[in-house]
Coordinates of N, CA and C in Angstrom, one line a residue:
M1080 N 0.8 -1.2 0.0 CA 0.0 0.0 0.0 C 0.9 1.3 0.0
Y1081 N 1.9 1.3 0.9 CA 2.8 2.4 0.9 C 3.5 2.7 -0.4
R1082 N 3.9 1.6 -1.0 CA 4.6 1.7 -2.3 C 3.7 2.3 -3.4
R1083 N 2.4 1.8 -3.4 CA 1.5 2.3 -4.3 C 1.2 3.8 -4.1
L1084 N 1.1 4.2 -2.9 CA 1.0 5.7 -2.5 C 2.1 6.5 -3.0
C1085 N 3.4 6.0 -2.8 CA 4.6 6.7 -3.2 C 4.6 6.8 -4.8
Y1086 N 4.2 5.7 -5.4 CA 4.1 5.7 -6.9 C 3.1 6.7 -7.4
A1087 N 1.9 6.8 -6.8 CA 0.9 7.7 -7.2 C 1.4 9.2 -7.0
L1088 N 2.0 9.4 -5.9 CA 2.5 10.8 -5.6 C 3.6 11.1 -6.6
A1089 N 4.5 10.2 -6.9 CA 5.5 10.4 -7.9 C 4.9 10.7 -9.3
M1090 N 3.9 10.0 -9.6 CA 3.3 10.2 -10.9 C 2.6 11.6 -11.0
V1091 N 2.0 12.0 -9.9 CA 1.4 13.4 -9.9 C 2.5 14.4 -10.0
A1092 N 3.5 14.2 -9.2 CA 4.7 15.2 -9.2 C 5.3 15.2 -10.6
W1093 N 5.4 14.1 -11.3 CA 5.9 14.0 -12.6 C 5.0 14.8 -13.6
A1094 N 3.7 14.6 -13.5 CA 2.8 15.2 -14.5 C 2.7 16.7 -14.3
F1095 N 2.8 17.2 -13.1 CA 2.6 18.6 -12.8 C 3.8 19.4 -12.5
S1096 N 5.0 18.9 -12.8 CA 6.2 19.6 -12.5 C 7.0 19.8 -13.7
P1097 N 8.0 20.7 -13.6 CA 8.9 21.0 -14.8 C 9.8 19.8 -15.2
I1098 N 9.8 18.8 -14.4 CA 10.6 17.6 -14.7 C 10.3 17.1 -16.1
T1099 N 9.0 17.1 -16.4 CA 8.6 16.6 -17.7 C 9.1 17.4 -18.9
A1100 N 9.4 18.7 -18.6 CA 9.8 19.6 -19.7 C 11.3 19.8 -19.8
E1101 N 12.0 19.5 -18.8 CA 13.5 19.6 -18.8 C 14.1 18.6 -17.9
E1102 N 15.4 18.5 -18.0 CA 16.2 17.5 -17.2 C 16.1 17.9 -15.8
P1103 N 16.0 16.9 -14.9 CA 16.0 17.1 -13.5 C 17.3 17.7 -13.1
K1104 N 17.3 18.5 -12.0 CA 18.5 19.1 -11.5 C 18.8 18.8 -10.0
T1105 N 17.8 18.4 -9.3 CA 18.0 18.2 -7.8 C 17.9 16.7 -7.5
V1106 N 18.3 16.4 -6.3 CA 18.2 15.1 -5.8 C 16.8 14.6 -5.8
A1107 N 15.9 15.4 -5.3 CA 14.5 15.0 -5.3 C 13.9 14.8 -6.7
E1108 N 14.3 15.6 -7.6 CA 13.8 15.4 -9.0 C 14.3 14.1 -9.6
F1109 N 15.6 13.8 -9.4 CA 16.2 12.6 -9.9 C 15.6 11.4 -9.2
N1110 N 15.4 11.5 -7.9 CA 14.8 10.4 -7.1 C 13.4 10.1 -7.6
S1111 N 12.6 11.2 -7.8 CA 11.2 11.0 -8.3 C 11.2 10.3 -9.7
R1112 N 12.0 10.8 -10.5 CA 12.0 10.3 -11.9 C 12.5 8.8 -11.9
G1113 N 13.5 8.5 -11.0 CA 13.9 7.1 -10.9 C 12.8 6.2 -10.5
L1114 N 12.0 6.7 -9.5 CA 10.8 5.9 -9.1 C 9.9 5.6 -10.2
V1115 N 9.6 6.7 -11.0 CA 8.7 6.5 -12.1 C 9.2 5.5 -13.2
W1116 N 10.5 5.7 -13.5 CA 11.1 4.7 -14.4 C 11.0 3.3 -13.9
Q1117 N 11.2 3.1 -12.6 CA 11.2 1.8 -12.0 C 9.8 1.2 -12.2
E1118 N 8.8 2.0 -11.9 CA 7.4 1.5 -11.9 C 7.0 1.2 -13.4
K1119 N 7.6 1.8 -14.3 CA 7.4 1.5 -15.7 C 8.2 0.4 -16.3
G1120 N 9.0 -0.2 -15.4 CA 9.9 -1.3 -15.8 C 11.1 -0.9 -16.6
E1121 N 11.5 0.4 -16.6 CA 12.6 0.9 -17.2 C 13.8 1.0 -16.2
F1122 N 14.3 -0.2 -15.9 CA 15.3 -0.3 -14.8 C 16.6 0.4 -15.1
D1123 N 17.1 0.3 -16.3 CA 18.3 0.9 -16.6 C 18.2 2.4 -16.5
K1124 N 17.1 3.0 -16.9 CA 16.9 4.4 -16.8 C 16.8 4.8 -15.3
A1125 N 16.1 4.0 -14.5 CA 16.0 4.2 -13.1 C 17.4 4.2 -12.4
I1126 N 18.2 3.2 -12.8 CA 19.5 3.1 -12.2 C 20.3 4.4 -12.5
K1127 N 20.2 4.8 -13.8 CA 21.0 6.0 -14.2 C 20.5 7.2 -13.3
D1128 N 19.2 7.4 -13.1 CA 18.8 8.5 -12.2 C 19.2 8.3 -10.8
Y1129 N 19.2 7.1 -10.3 CA 19.7 6.9 -8.9 C 21.2 7.1 -8.8
D1130 N 21.9 6.8 -9.9 CA 23.3 7.1 -9.9 C 23.6 8.6 -9.7
E1131 N 22.7 9.4 -10.4 CA 22.8 10.8 -10.3 C 22.5 11.3 -8.9
V1132 N 21.5 10.7 -8.3 CA 21.1 11.0 -6.9 C 22.3 10.8 -6.0
I1133 N 23.0 9.7 -6.1 CA 24.2 9.3 -5.3 C 25.3 10.2 -5.6
R1134 N 25.5 10.6 -6.9 CA 26.6 11.6 -7.3 C 26.4 12.9 -6.6
L1135 N 25.1 13.4 -6.6 CA 24.8 14.7 -6.0 C 24.8 14.7 -4.5
D1136 N 24.4 13.5 -3.9 CA 24.4 13.4 -2.5 C 24.8 12.0 -2.1
P1137 N 26.1 11.8 -1.9 CA 26.7 10.4 -1.6 C 26.1 9.8 -0.3
K1138 N 25.5 10.6 0.5 CA 24.9 10.1 1.8 C 23.4 9.9 1.7
S1139 N 22.9 9.8 0.5 CA 21.5 9.7 0.3 C 21.1 8.2 0.4
A1140 N 20.5 7.8 1.5 CA 20.0 6.5 1.7 C 19.0 6.1 0.7
S1141 N 18.1 7.1 0.4 CA 17.0 6.8 -0.6 C 17.6 6.5 -2.0
G1142 N 18.7 7.2 -2.3 CA 19.3 6.9 -3.6 C 19.8 5.5 -3.7
F1143 N 20.5 5.0 -2.7 CA 21.0 3.6 -2.6 C 19.8 2.6 -2.6
L1144 N 18.8 3.0 -1.8 CA 17.7 2.1 -1.7 C 16.9 1.9 -3.0
G1145 N 16.7 3.1 -3.7 CA 16.0 3.0 -5.0 C 16.8 2.3 -6.0
R1146 N 18.1 2.5 -6.0 CA 19.0 1.8 -7.0 C 19.0 0.3 -6.7
G1147 N 19.1 0.0 -5.4 CA 19.1 -1.4 -5.0 C 17.8 -2.1 -5.4
N1148 N 16.7 -1.4 -5.3 CA 15.4 -2.0 -5.8 C 15.4 -2.2 -7.3
A1149 N 16.0 -1.3 -8.0 CA 16.1 -1.4 -9.5 C 17.0 -2.6 -9.8
W1150 N 18.1 -2.7 -9.2 CA 19.0 -3.8 -9.4 C 18.3 -5.1 -9.1
F1151 N 17.6 -5.2 -8.0 CA 16.9 -6.4 -7.6 C 15.9 -6.8 -8.7
Q1152 N 15.1 -5.8 -9.2 CA 14.1 -6.1 -10.2 C 14.7 -6.6 -11.5
K1153 N 16.0 -6.2 -11.7 CA 16.7 -6.6 -12.9 C 17.3 -8.0 -12.7
G1154 N 17.3 -8.5 -11.5 CA 17.9 -9.8 -11.2 C 19.4 -9.7 -10.8
E1155 N 19.9 -8.5 -10.6 CA 21.3 -8.3 -10.2 C 21.4 -8.2 -8.7
F1156 N 21.3 -9.4 -8.1 CA 21.1 -9.5 -6.7 C 22.3 -9.1 -5.9
D1157 N 23.5 -9.3 -6.4 CA 24.8 -8.9 -5.7 C 24.8 -7.4 -5.6
K1158 N 24.5 -6.7 -6.7 CA 24.5 -5.3 -6.7 C 23.5 -4.7 -5.8
A1159 N 22.3 -5.4 -5.8 CA 21.2 -4.9 -5.0 C 21.6 -5.1 -3.5
D1160 N 22.2 -6.2 -3.1 CA 22.6 -6.4 -1.7 C 23.6 -5.3 -1.3
K1161 N 24.5 -4.9 -2.1 CA 25.5 -3.9 -1.8 C 24.8 -2.5 -1.6
D1162 N 23.9 -2.2 -2.5 CA 23.1 -0.9 -2.3 C 22.2 -1.0 -1.1
F1163 N 21.6 -2.1 -0.8 CA 20.7 -2.2 0.4 C 21.6 -2.0 1.7
A1164 N 22.7 -2.7 1.7 CA 23.6 -2.6 2.8 C 24.1 -1.1 3.1
E1165 N 24.4 -0.4 2.0 CA 24.8 1.0 2.1 C 23.7 1.9 2.5
A1166 N 22.5 1.6 2.0 CA 21.3 2.4 2.5 C 21.0 2.2 4.0
K1167 N 21.2 1.0 4.4 CA 21.0 0.7 5.8 C 22.0 1.4 6.7
R1168 N 23.3 1.3 6.2 CA 24.4 2.0 7.0 C 24.1 3.5 7.1
L1169 N 23.7 4.1 6.0 CA 23.5 5.5 6.0 C 22.3 5.9 6.9
R1170 N 21.3 5.1 6.9 CA 20.1 5.4 7.7 C 20.5 5.3 9.2
E1171 N 21.3 4.3 9.5 CA 21.7 4.1 10.9 C 22.6 5.2 11.4
L1172 N 23.4 5.8 10.5 CA 24.2 7.0 10.8 C 23.3 8.2 11.2
K1173 N 22.1 8.3 10.6 CA 21.3 9.5 10.9 C 20.5 9.3 12.1
E1174 N 20.4 8.1 12.7 CA 19.6 7.8 13.9 C 20.3 8.2 15.1

């Protein structure tokens, strides 16, 4: 249910934001577009956007989590495990 809500919110943000007209510039914009690509089954495009999230903010747990999910959906389980572990480590640092 939570994932569906996140997807719905991302789709609304995508439809009514300048992201659709131009390239994303912020972590939030790349993260949102990555989620949309993932839900459309465009995992390589999602990974590319999550790579950009991580480049812009190397401490972004959500970037690693999103990319891990995309790797998992592609069947790249070793890469997914590494990203999930990094997301967990970064979240624990914030607590």
